[in-house]
Coordinates of C-alpha atoms in Angstrom, one line a residue:
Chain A
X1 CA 80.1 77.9 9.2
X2 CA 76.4 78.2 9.2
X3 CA 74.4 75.6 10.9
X4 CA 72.7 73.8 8.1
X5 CA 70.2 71.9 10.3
X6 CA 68.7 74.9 11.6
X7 CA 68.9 76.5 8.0
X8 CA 67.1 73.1 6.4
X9 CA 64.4 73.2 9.2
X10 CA 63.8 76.6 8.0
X11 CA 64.0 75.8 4.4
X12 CA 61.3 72.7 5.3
X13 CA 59.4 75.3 6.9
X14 CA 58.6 77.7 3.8
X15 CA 58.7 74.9 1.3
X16 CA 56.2 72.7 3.0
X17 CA 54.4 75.3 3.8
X18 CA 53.7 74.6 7.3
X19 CA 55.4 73.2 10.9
X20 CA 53.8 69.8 10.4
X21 CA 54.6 69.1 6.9
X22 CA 58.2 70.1 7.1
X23 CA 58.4 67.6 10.2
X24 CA 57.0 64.8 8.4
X25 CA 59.7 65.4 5.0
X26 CA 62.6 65.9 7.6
X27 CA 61.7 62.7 9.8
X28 CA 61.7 65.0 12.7
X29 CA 59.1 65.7 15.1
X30 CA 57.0 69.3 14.9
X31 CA 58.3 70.1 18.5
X32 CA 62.2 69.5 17.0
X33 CA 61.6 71.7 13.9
X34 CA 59.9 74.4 16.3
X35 CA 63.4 74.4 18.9
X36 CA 65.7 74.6 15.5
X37 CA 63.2 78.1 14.6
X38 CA 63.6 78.9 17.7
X39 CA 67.5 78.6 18.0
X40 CA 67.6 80.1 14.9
X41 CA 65.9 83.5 15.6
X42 CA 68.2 83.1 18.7
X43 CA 71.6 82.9 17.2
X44 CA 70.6 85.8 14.4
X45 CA 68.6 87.9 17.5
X46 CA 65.6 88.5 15.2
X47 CA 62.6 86.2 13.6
X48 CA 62.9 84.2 10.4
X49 CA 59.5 83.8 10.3
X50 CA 56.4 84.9 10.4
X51 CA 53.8 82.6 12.1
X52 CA 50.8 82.6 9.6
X53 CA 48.9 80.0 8.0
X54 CA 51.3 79.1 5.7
X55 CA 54.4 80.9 7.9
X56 CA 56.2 83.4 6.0
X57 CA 59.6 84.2 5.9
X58 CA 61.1 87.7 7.3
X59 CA 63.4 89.5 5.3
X60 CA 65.9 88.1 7.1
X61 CA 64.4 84.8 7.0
X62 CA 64.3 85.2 3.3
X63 CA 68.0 86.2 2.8
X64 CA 68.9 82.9 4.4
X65 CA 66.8 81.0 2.6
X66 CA 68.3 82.2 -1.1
X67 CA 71.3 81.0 0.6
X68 CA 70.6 77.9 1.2
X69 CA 68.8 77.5 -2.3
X70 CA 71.8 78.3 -3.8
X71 CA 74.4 76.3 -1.7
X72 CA 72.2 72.7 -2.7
X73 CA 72.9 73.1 -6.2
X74 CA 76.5 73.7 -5.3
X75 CA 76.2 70.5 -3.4
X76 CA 75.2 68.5 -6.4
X77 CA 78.0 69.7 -8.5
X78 CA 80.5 68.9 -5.7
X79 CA 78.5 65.4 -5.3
X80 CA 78.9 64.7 -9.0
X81 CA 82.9 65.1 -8.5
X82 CA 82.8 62.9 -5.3
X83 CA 80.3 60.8 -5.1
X84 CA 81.1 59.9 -1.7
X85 CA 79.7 62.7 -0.3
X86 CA 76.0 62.3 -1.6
X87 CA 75.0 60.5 1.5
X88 CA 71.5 58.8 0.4
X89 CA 72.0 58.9 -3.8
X90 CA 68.9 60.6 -3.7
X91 CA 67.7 62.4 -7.2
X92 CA 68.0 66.1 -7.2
X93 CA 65.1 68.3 -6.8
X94 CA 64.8 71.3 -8.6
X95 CA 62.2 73.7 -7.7
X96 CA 60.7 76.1 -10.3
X97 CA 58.1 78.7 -10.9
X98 CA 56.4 78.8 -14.3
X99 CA 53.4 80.5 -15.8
X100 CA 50.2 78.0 -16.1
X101 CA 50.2 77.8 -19.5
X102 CA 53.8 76.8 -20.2
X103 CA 53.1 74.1 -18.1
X104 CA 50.0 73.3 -20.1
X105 CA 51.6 73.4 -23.3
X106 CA 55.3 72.7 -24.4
X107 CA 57.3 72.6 -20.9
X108 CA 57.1 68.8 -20.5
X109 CA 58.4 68.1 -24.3
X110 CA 61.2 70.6 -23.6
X111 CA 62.6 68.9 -20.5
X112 CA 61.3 65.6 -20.1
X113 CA 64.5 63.8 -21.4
X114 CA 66.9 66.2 -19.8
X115 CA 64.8 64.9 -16.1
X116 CA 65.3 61.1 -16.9
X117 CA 68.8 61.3 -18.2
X118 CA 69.9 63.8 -15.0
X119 CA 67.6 61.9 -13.1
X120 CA 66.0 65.2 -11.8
X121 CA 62.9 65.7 -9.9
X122 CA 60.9 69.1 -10.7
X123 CA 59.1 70.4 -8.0
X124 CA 57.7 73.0 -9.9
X125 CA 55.1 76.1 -8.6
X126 CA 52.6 77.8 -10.7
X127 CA 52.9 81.1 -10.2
X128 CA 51.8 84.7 -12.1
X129 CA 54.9 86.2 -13.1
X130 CA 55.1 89.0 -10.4
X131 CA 54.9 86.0 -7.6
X132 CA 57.5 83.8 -9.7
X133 CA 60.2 86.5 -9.6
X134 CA 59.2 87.5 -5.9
X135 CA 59.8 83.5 -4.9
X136 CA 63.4 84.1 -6.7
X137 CA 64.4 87.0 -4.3
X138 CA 63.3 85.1 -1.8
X139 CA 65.2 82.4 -2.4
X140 CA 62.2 79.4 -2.1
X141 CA 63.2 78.7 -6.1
X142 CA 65.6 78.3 -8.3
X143 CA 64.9 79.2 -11.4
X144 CA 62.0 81.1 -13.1
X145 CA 60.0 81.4 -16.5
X146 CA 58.0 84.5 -16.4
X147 CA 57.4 87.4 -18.5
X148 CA 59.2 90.1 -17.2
X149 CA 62.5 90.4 -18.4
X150 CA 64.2 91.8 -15.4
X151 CA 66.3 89.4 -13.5
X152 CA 66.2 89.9 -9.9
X153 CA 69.9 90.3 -7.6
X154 CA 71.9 87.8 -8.1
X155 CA 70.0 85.8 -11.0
X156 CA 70.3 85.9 -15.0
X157 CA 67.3 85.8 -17.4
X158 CA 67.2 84.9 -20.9
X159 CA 65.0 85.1 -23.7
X160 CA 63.6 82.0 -25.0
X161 CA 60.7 82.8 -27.1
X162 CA 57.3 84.2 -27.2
X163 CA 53.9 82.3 -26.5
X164 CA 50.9 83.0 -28.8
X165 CA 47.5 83.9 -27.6
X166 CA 44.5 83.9 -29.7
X167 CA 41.5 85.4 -28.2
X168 CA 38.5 82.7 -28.8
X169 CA 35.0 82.2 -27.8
X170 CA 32.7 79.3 -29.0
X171 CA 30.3 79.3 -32.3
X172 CA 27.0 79.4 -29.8
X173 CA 28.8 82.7 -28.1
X174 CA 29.4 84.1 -30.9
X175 CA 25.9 83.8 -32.5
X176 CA 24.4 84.5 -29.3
X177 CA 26.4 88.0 -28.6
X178 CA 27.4 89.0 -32.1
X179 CA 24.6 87.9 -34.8
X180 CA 26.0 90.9 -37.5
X181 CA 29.5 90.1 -36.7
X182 CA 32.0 90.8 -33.7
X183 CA 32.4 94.3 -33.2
X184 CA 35.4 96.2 -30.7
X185 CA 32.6 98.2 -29.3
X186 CA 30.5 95.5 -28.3
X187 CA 33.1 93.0 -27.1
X188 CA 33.7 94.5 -24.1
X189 CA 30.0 94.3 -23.0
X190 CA 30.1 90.5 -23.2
X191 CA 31.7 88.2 -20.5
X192 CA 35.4 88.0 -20.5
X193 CA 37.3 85.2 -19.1
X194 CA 40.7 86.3 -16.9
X195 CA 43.0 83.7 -15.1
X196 CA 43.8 85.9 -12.0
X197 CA 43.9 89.3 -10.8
X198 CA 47.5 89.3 -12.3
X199 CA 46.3 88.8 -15.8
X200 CA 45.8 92.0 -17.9
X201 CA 46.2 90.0 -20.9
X202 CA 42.3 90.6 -22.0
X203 CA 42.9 94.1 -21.1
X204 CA 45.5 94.8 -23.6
X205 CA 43.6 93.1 -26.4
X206 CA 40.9 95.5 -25.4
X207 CA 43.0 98.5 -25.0
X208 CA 44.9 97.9 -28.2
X209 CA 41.2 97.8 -30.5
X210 CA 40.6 101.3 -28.4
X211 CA 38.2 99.8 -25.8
X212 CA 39.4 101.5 -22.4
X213 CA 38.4 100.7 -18.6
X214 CA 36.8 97.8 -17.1
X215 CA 34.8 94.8 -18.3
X216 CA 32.5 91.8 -16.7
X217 CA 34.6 89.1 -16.0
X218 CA 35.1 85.4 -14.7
X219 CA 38.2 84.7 -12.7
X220 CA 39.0 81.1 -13.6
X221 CA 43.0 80.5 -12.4
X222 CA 43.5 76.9 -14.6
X223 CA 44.3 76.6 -18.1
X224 CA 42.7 73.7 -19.1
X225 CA 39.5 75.2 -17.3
X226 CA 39.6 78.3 -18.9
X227 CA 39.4 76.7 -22.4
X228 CA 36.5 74.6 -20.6
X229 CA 34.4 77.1 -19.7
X230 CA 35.3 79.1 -23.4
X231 CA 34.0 75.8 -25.1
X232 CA 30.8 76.1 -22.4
X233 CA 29.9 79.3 -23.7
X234 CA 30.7 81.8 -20.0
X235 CA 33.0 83.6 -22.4
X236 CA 35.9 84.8 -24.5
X237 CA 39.2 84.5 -23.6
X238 CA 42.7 84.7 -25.1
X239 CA 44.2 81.3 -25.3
X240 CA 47.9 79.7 -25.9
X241 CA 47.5 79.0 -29.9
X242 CA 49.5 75.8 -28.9
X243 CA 46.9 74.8 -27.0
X244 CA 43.6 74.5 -28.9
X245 CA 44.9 74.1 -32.7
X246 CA 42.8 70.6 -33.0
X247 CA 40.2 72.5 -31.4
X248 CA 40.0 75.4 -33.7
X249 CA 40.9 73.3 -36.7
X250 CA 37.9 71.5 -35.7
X251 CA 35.8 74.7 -35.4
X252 CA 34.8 73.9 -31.7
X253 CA 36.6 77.3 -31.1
X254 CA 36.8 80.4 -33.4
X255 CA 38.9 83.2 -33.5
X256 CA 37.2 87.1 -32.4
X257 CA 38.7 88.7 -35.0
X258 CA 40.8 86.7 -37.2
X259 CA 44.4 87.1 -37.0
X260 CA 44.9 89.7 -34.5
X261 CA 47.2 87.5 -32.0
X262 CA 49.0 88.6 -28.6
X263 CA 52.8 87.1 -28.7
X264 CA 53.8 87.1 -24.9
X265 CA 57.7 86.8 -24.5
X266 CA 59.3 84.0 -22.0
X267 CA 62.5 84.6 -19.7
X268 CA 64.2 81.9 -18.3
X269 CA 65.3 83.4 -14.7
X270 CA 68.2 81.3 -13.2
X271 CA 70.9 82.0 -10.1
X272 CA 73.7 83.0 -11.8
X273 CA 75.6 80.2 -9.5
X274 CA 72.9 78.1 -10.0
X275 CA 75.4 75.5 -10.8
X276 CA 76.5 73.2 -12.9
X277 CA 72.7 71.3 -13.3
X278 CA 70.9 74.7 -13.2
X279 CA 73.1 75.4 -16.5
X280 CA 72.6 72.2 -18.5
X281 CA 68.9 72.8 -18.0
X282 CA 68.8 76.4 -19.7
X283 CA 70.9 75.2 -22.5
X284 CA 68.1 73.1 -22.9
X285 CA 65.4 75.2 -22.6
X286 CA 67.3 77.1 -25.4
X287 CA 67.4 74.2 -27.4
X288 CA 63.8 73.2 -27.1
X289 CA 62.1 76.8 -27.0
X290 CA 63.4 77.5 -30.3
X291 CA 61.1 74.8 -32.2
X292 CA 58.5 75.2 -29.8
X293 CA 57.9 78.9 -29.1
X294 CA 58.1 82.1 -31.3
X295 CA 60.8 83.9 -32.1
X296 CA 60.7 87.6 -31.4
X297 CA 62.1 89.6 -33.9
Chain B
X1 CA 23.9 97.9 11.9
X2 CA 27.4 97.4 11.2
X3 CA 29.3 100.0 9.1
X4 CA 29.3 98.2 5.7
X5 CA 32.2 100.8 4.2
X6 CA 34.3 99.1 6.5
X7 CA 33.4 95.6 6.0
X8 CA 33.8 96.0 2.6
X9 CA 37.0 97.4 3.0
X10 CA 38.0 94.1 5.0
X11 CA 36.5 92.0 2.8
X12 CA 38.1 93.8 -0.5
X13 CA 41.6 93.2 0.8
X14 CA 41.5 89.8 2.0
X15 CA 39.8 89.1 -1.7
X16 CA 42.2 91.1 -3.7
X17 CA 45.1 89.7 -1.6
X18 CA 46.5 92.8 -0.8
X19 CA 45.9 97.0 0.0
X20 CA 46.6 98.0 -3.4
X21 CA 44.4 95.5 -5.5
X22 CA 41.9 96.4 -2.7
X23 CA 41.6 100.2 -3.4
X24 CA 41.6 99.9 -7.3
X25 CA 38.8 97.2 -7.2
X26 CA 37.0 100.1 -4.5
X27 CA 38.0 102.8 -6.7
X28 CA 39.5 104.4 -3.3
X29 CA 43.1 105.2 -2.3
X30 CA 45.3 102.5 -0.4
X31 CA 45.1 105.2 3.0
X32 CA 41.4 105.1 2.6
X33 CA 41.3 101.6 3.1
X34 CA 43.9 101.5 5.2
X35 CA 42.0 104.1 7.6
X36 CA 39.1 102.1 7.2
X37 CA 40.8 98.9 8.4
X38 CA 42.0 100.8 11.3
X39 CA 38.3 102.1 11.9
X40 CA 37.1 98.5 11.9
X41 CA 39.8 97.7 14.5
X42 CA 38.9 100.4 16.8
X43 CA 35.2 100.0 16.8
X44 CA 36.5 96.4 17.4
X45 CA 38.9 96.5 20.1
X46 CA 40.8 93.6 18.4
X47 CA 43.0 93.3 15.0
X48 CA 41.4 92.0 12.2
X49 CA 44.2 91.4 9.7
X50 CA 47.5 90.0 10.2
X51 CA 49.7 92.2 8.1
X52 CA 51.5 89.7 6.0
X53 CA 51.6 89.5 1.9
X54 CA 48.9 88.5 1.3
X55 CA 47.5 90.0 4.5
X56 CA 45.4 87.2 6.4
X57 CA 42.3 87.5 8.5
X58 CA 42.6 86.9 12.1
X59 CA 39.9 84.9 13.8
X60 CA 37.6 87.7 14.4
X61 CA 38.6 89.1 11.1
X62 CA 37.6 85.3 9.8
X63 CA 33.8 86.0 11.2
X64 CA 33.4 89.0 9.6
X65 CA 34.0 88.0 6.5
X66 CA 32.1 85.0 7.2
X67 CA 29.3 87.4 7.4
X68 CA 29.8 89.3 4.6
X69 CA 30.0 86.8 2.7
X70 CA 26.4 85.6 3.5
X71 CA 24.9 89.2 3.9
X72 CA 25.9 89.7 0.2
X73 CA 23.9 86.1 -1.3
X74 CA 21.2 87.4 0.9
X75 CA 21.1 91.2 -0.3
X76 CA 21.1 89.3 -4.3
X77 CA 17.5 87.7 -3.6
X78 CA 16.8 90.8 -2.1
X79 CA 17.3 92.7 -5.0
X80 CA 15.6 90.2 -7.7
X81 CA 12.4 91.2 -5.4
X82 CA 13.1 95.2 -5.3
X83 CA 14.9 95.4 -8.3
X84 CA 15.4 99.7 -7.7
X85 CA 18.1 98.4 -4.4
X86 CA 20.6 96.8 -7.2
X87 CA 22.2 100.5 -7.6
X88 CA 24.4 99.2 -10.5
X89 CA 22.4 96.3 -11.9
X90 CA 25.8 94.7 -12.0
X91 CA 25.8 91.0 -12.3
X92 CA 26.7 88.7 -9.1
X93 CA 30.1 87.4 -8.4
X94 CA 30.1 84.0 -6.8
X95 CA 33.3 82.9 -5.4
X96 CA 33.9 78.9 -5.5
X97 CA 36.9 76.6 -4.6
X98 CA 37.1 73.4 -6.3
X99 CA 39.4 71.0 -7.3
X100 CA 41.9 71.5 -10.2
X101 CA 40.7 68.6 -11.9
X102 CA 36.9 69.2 -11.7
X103 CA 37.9 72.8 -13.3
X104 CA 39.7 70.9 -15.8
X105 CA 37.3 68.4 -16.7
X106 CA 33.3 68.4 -16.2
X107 CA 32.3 71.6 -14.2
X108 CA 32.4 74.2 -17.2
X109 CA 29.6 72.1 -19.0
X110 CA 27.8 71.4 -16.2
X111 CA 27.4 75.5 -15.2
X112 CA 27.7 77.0 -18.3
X113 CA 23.7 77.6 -18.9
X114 CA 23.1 78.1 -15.2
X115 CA 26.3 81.2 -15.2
X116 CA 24.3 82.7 -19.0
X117 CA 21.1 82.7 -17.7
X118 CA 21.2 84.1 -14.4
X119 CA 23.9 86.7 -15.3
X120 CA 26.8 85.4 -13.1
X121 CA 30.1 85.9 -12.9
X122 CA 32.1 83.1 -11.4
X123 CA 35.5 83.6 -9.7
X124 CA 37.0 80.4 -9.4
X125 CA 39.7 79.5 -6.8
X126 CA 41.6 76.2 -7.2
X127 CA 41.9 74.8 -3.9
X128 CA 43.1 71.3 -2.3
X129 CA 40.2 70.3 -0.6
X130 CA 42.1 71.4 3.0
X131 CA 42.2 74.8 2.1
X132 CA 39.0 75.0 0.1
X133 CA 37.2 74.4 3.5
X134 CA 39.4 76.5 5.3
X135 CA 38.7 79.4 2.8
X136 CA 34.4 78.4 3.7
X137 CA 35.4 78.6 7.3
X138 CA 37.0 82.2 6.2
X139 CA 34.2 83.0 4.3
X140 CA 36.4 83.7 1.7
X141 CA 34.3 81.9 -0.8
X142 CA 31.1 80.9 -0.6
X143 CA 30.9 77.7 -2.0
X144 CA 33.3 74.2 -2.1
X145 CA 33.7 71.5 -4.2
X146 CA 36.1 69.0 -2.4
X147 CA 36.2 65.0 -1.7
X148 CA 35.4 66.0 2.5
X149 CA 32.4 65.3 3.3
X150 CA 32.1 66.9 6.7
X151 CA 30.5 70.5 6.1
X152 CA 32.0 73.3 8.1
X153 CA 29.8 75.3 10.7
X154 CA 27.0 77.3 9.2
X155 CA 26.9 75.3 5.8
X156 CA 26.1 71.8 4.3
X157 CA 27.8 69.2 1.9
X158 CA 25.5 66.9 -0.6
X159 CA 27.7 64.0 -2.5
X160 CA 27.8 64.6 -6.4
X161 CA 29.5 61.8 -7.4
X162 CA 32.7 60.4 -7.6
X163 CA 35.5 61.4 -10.3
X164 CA 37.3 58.1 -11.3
X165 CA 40.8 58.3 -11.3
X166 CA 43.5 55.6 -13.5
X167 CA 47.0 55.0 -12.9
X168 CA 48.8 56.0 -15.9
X169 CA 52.4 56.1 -18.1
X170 CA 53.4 56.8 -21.2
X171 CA 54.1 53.7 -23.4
X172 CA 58.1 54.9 -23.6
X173 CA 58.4 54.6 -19.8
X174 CA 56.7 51.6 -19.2
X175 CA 59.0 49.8 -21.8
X176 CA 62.0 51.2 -19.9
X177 CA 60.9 50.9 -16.6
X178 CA 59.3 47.9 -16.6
X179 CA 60.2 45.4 -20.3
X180 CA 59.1 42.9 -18.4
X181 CA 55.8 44.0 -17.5
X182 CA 54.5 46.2 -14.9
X183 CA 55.1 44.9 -11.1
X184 CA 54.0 47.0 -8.0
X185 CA 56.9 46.5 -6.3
X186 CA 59.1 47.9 -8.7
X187 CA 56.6 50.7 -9.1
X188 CA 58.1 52.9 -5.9
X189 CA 61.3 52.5 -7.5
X190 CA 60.0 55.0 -10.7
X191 CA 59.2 58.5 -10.7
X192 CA 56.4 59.6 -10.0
X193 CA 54.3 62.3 -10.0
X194 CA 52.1 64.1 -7.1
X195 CA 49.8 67.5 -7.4
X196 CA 51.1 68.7 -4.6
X197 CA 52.1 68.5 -1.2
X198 CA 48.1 67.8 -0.2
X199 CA 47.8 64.8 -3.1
X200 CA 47.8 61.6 -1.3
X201 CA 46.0 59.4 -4.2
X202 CA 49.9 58.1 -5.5
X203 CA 50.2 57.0 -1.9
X204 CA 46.7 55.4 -1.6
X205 CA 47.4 53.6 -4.7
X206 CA 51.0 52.4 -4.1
X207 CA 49.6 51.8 -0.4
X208 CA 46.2 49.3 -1.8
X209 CA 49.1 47.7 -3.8
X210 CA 51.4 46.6 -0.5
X211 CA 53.6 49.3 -1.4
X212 CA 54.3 51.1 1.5
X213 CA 56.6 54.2 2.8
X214 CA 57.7 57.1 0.2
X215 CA 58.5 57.5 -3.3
X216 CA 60.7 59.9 -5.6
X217 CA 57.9 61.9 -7.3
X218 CA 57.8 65.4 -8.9
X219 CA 55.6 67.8 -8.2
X220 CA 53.2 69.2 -10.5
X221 CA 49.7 71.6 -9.7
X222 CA 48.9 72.0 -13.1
X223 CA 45.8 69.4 -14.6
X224 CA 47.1 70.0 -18.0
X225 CA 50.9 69.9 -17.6
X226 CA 50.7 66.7 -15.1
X227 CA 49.1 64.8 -18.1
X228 CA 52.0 66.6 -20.4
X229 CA 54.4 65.2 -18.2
X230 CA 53.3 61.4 -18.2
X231 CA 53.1 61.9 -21.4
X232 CA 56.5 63.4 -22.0
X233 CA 57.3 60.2 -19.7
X234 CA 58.4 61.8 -16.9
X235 CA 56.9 59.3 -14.0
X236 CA 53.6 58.0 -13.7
X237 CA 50.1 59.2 -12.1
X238 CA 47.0 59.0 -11.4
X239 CA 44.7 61.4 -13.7
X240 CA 40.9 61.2 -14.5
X241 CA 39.4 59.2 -16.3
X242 CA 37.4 61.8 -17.8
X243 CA 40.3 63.8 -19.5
X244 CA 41.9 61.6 -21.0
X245 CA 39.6 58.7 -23.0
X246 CA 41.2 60.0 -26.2
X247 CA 44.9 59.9 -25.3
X248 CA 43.4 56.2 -23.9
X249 CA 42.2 55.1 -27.0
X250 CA 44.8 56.1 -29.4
X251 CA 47.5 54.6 -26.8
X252 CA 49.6 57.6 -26.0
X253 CA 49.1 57.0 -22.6
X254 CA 48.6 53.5 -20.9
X255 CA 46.9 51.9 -17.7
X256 CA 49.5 51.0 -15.4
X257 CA 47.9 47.7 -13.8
X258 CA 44.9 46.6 -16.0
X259 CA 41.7 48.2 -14.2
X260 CA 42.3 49.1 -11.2
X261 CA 40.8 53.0 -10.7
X262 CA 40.5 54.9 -7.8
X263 CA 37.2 56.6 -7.5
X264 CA 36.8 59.8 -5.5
X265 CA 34.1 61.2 -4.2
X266 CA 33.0 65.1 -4.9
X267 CA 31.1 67.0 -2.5
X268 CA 29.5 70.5 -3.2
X269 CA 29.5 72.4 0.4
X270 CA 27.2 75.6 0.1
X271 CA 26.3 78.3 3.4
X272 CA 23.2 77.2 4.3
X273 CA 21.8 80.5 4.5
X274 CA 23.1 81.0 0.8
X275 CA 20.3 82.4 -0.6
X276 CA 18.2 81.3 -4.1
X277 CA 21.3 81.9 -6.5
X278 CA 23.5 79.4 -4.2
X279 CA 20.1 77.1 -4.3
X280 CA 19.7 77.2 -7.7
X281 CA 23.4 76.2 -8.5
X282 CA 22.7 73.2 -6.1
X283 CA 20.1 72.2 -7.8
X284 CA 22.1 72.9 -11.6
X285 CA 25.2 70.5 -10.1
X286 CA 23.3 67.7 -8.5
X287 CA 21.3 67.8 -11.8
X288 CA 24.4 68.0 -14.1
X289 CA 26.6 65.8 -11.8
X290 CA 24.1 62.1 -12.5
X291 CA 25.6 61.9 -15.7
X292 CA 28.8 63.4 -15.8
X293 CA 30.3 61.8 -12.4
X294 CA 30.6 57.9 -11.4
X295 CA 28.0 57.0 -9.2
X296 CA 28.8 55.9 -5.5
X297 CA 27.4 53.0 -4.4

């Protein structure tokens, strides 16, 4: 069998992002986890890692790690049939990539009882959706909400909903930039607000009312300050409706055009032997998503 | 002078992350840049990218931008003088780290005018304070708001304030937990939850309390969701002040031990040879800071 020290030093590596860190969590010293690398690379006769600030796993590096991934949440189904064998009774962690504002908005409700009863930690990553699924392959989570519907080698996704965006700015914005009214034409002459270079959502509202190419911008990568700087006037945005109803009920935000939302769908990426933990989890994501997203029709 | 084409070039991909986000945001092909990467290198004698994803600066490469960086801030007051130079009379970019829960709280309000008036885009990257000064040091961005005080070469740090910070749970998990009140030794034994692997304040709270060594804590680098997930009564944390008076008042969420706060101080680290817009903004912050931030005594 594989040497699982020198596979968790590696795993420490990636996942605490750096030689120091991963010392600290492992109760090892830096110069120990550097000679496990090192006997690593030896015993494979190639790198696992790329030394950058944070290191970066190799292809290679990266293969192994999805391995290990997926042989811990074997582990804790084995542990749950003899208990015996889970050496510290230490809570499982679960690692997991999901989009900003699912984390802003209905994730905790949808798995907050599932954590306590299973007595799971979440060690969950906010990551655009094209980084989510590119953590999957390489192995550094185990599960995935993103959406893009195509599950990567190895990994299942299901549909669990859509999210809906309105696309808001504030009263004083909207006075300011469109005294006769908001118009297509003119919209894309004011300042938009995007969450990252990932995010074309204001791009396809754009496109689909005809407006084509580029348009000023503020990159602002944080849900809760991107309805901030809406409600401070930098500029329009479109927005989780789950996340500002008191605030548009309350008129502190207002619609662009009324009614002309964006529903964005959500896939639940998973290992397919994720496990049996990994699989109570999605059936209750299911559960959940189905009162608290859209359904797609 | 230096070859500016190729700068830019540099600069563009370290920005965009990547070759290809580089060359659309040029409006050049990925070989052009690539070629003018190469260029750069040759003139140079050294690399100045490490090609990872996303590809990283080398230390040389990390100067360079550095000056960049500086040289555009500069050419901006330039132009406000000989208005003809702005070839595009595009609006400025200014790229800022801060903390996720300055982004999520005061900042918006306190820049909004400042961004409207003076026609500026922000681009916002949310940044432990670590990396926030390591991306200053890169010249990445060209401003920092972070609780460090000491400035990095070539710029200066002015103390804003301090953002106060309050234990919290959510009524449901202090009655489980704790029914017979709150007691900081019994504390460790909960959940509880952390930013990330650079948020230390659940430590230094546990630690002012006599609670030393670890605890089981989730991991969460959202503002938004970490309040969703004290509230969904997932673990307890430390959250500011400022964002959540209402869930305070109407008793969704509750102080764990009756005022005790942790307050943390803000600094704003600017390049001292900035320019007037980066002035400006100093001025705008310290203004807007006096009334929205604690006061350090």
């Amino acid at each position: 069998m594989f040497d699982y020290k020198l596979l968790s030093a590696l795993a420490a590596v990636v996942e605490q992002a750096g030689f120091e860190r991963a010392a600290q969590v492992l109760g090892l010293s830096q110069s120990a986890i550097s000679q496990r690398i090192k006997l690593l690379e030896a015993r494979i006769g190639q790198p696992v890692l790329v030394r950058a600030t944070p290191p970066v796993p190799t292809e290679i590096g990266r293969r192994l790690l999805n391995h290990v991934q997926q042989v811990r949440l074997l582990e804790r189904d084995l542990q749950s049939q003899v208990p015996a064998l889970d050496e510290e009774g230490r809570p499982e962690r679960l690692r997991i990539a999901l989009n900003a504002d699912s984390l802003a908005t209905w994730w905790a409700s949808a798995v907050g009882e599932f954590c306590a009863e299973q007595h799971v930690l979440l060690d969950l990553v906010v990551e655009d959706q094209t980084v989510g699924l590119k953590r999957m392959r390489a192995g550094e989570v185990a599960a995935c909400l993103c959406a893009s519907e195509r599950p990567v080698a190895g990994a299942r996704s299901v549909l669990l909903g859509a999210m809906r965006y309105r696309a808001l700015a504030s009263p004083a914005f909207i006075a300011r930039h469109f005294p006769e009214g908001v118009r297509a034409d003119l919209l894309a002459r004011t300042s938009a607000l995007v969450f990252g270079p990932d995010d074309f959502l204001q791009h396809r509202y754009l496109a689909a009312l005809g407006v084509e190419g580029g348009f000023e911008h503020h990159l602002c990568p944080s849900s809760e300050g991107f309805i901030r700087l809406i409600e401070a006037g930098l500029g329009w945005g479109l927005v989780p409706e789950l996340q500002v109803r008191e605030a548009l009920a309350r008129g502190d935000l207002v619609e662009l055009l009324a009614d002309k939302p964006i529903d964005v769908p959500l896939y639940w990426h998973h290992w397919r032997n994720g496990g049996q933990l990994l699989g109570l989890l999605t059936e209750q994501l299911i559960a959940a998503a189905s009162s608290k997203l859209q359904v797609l029709s």
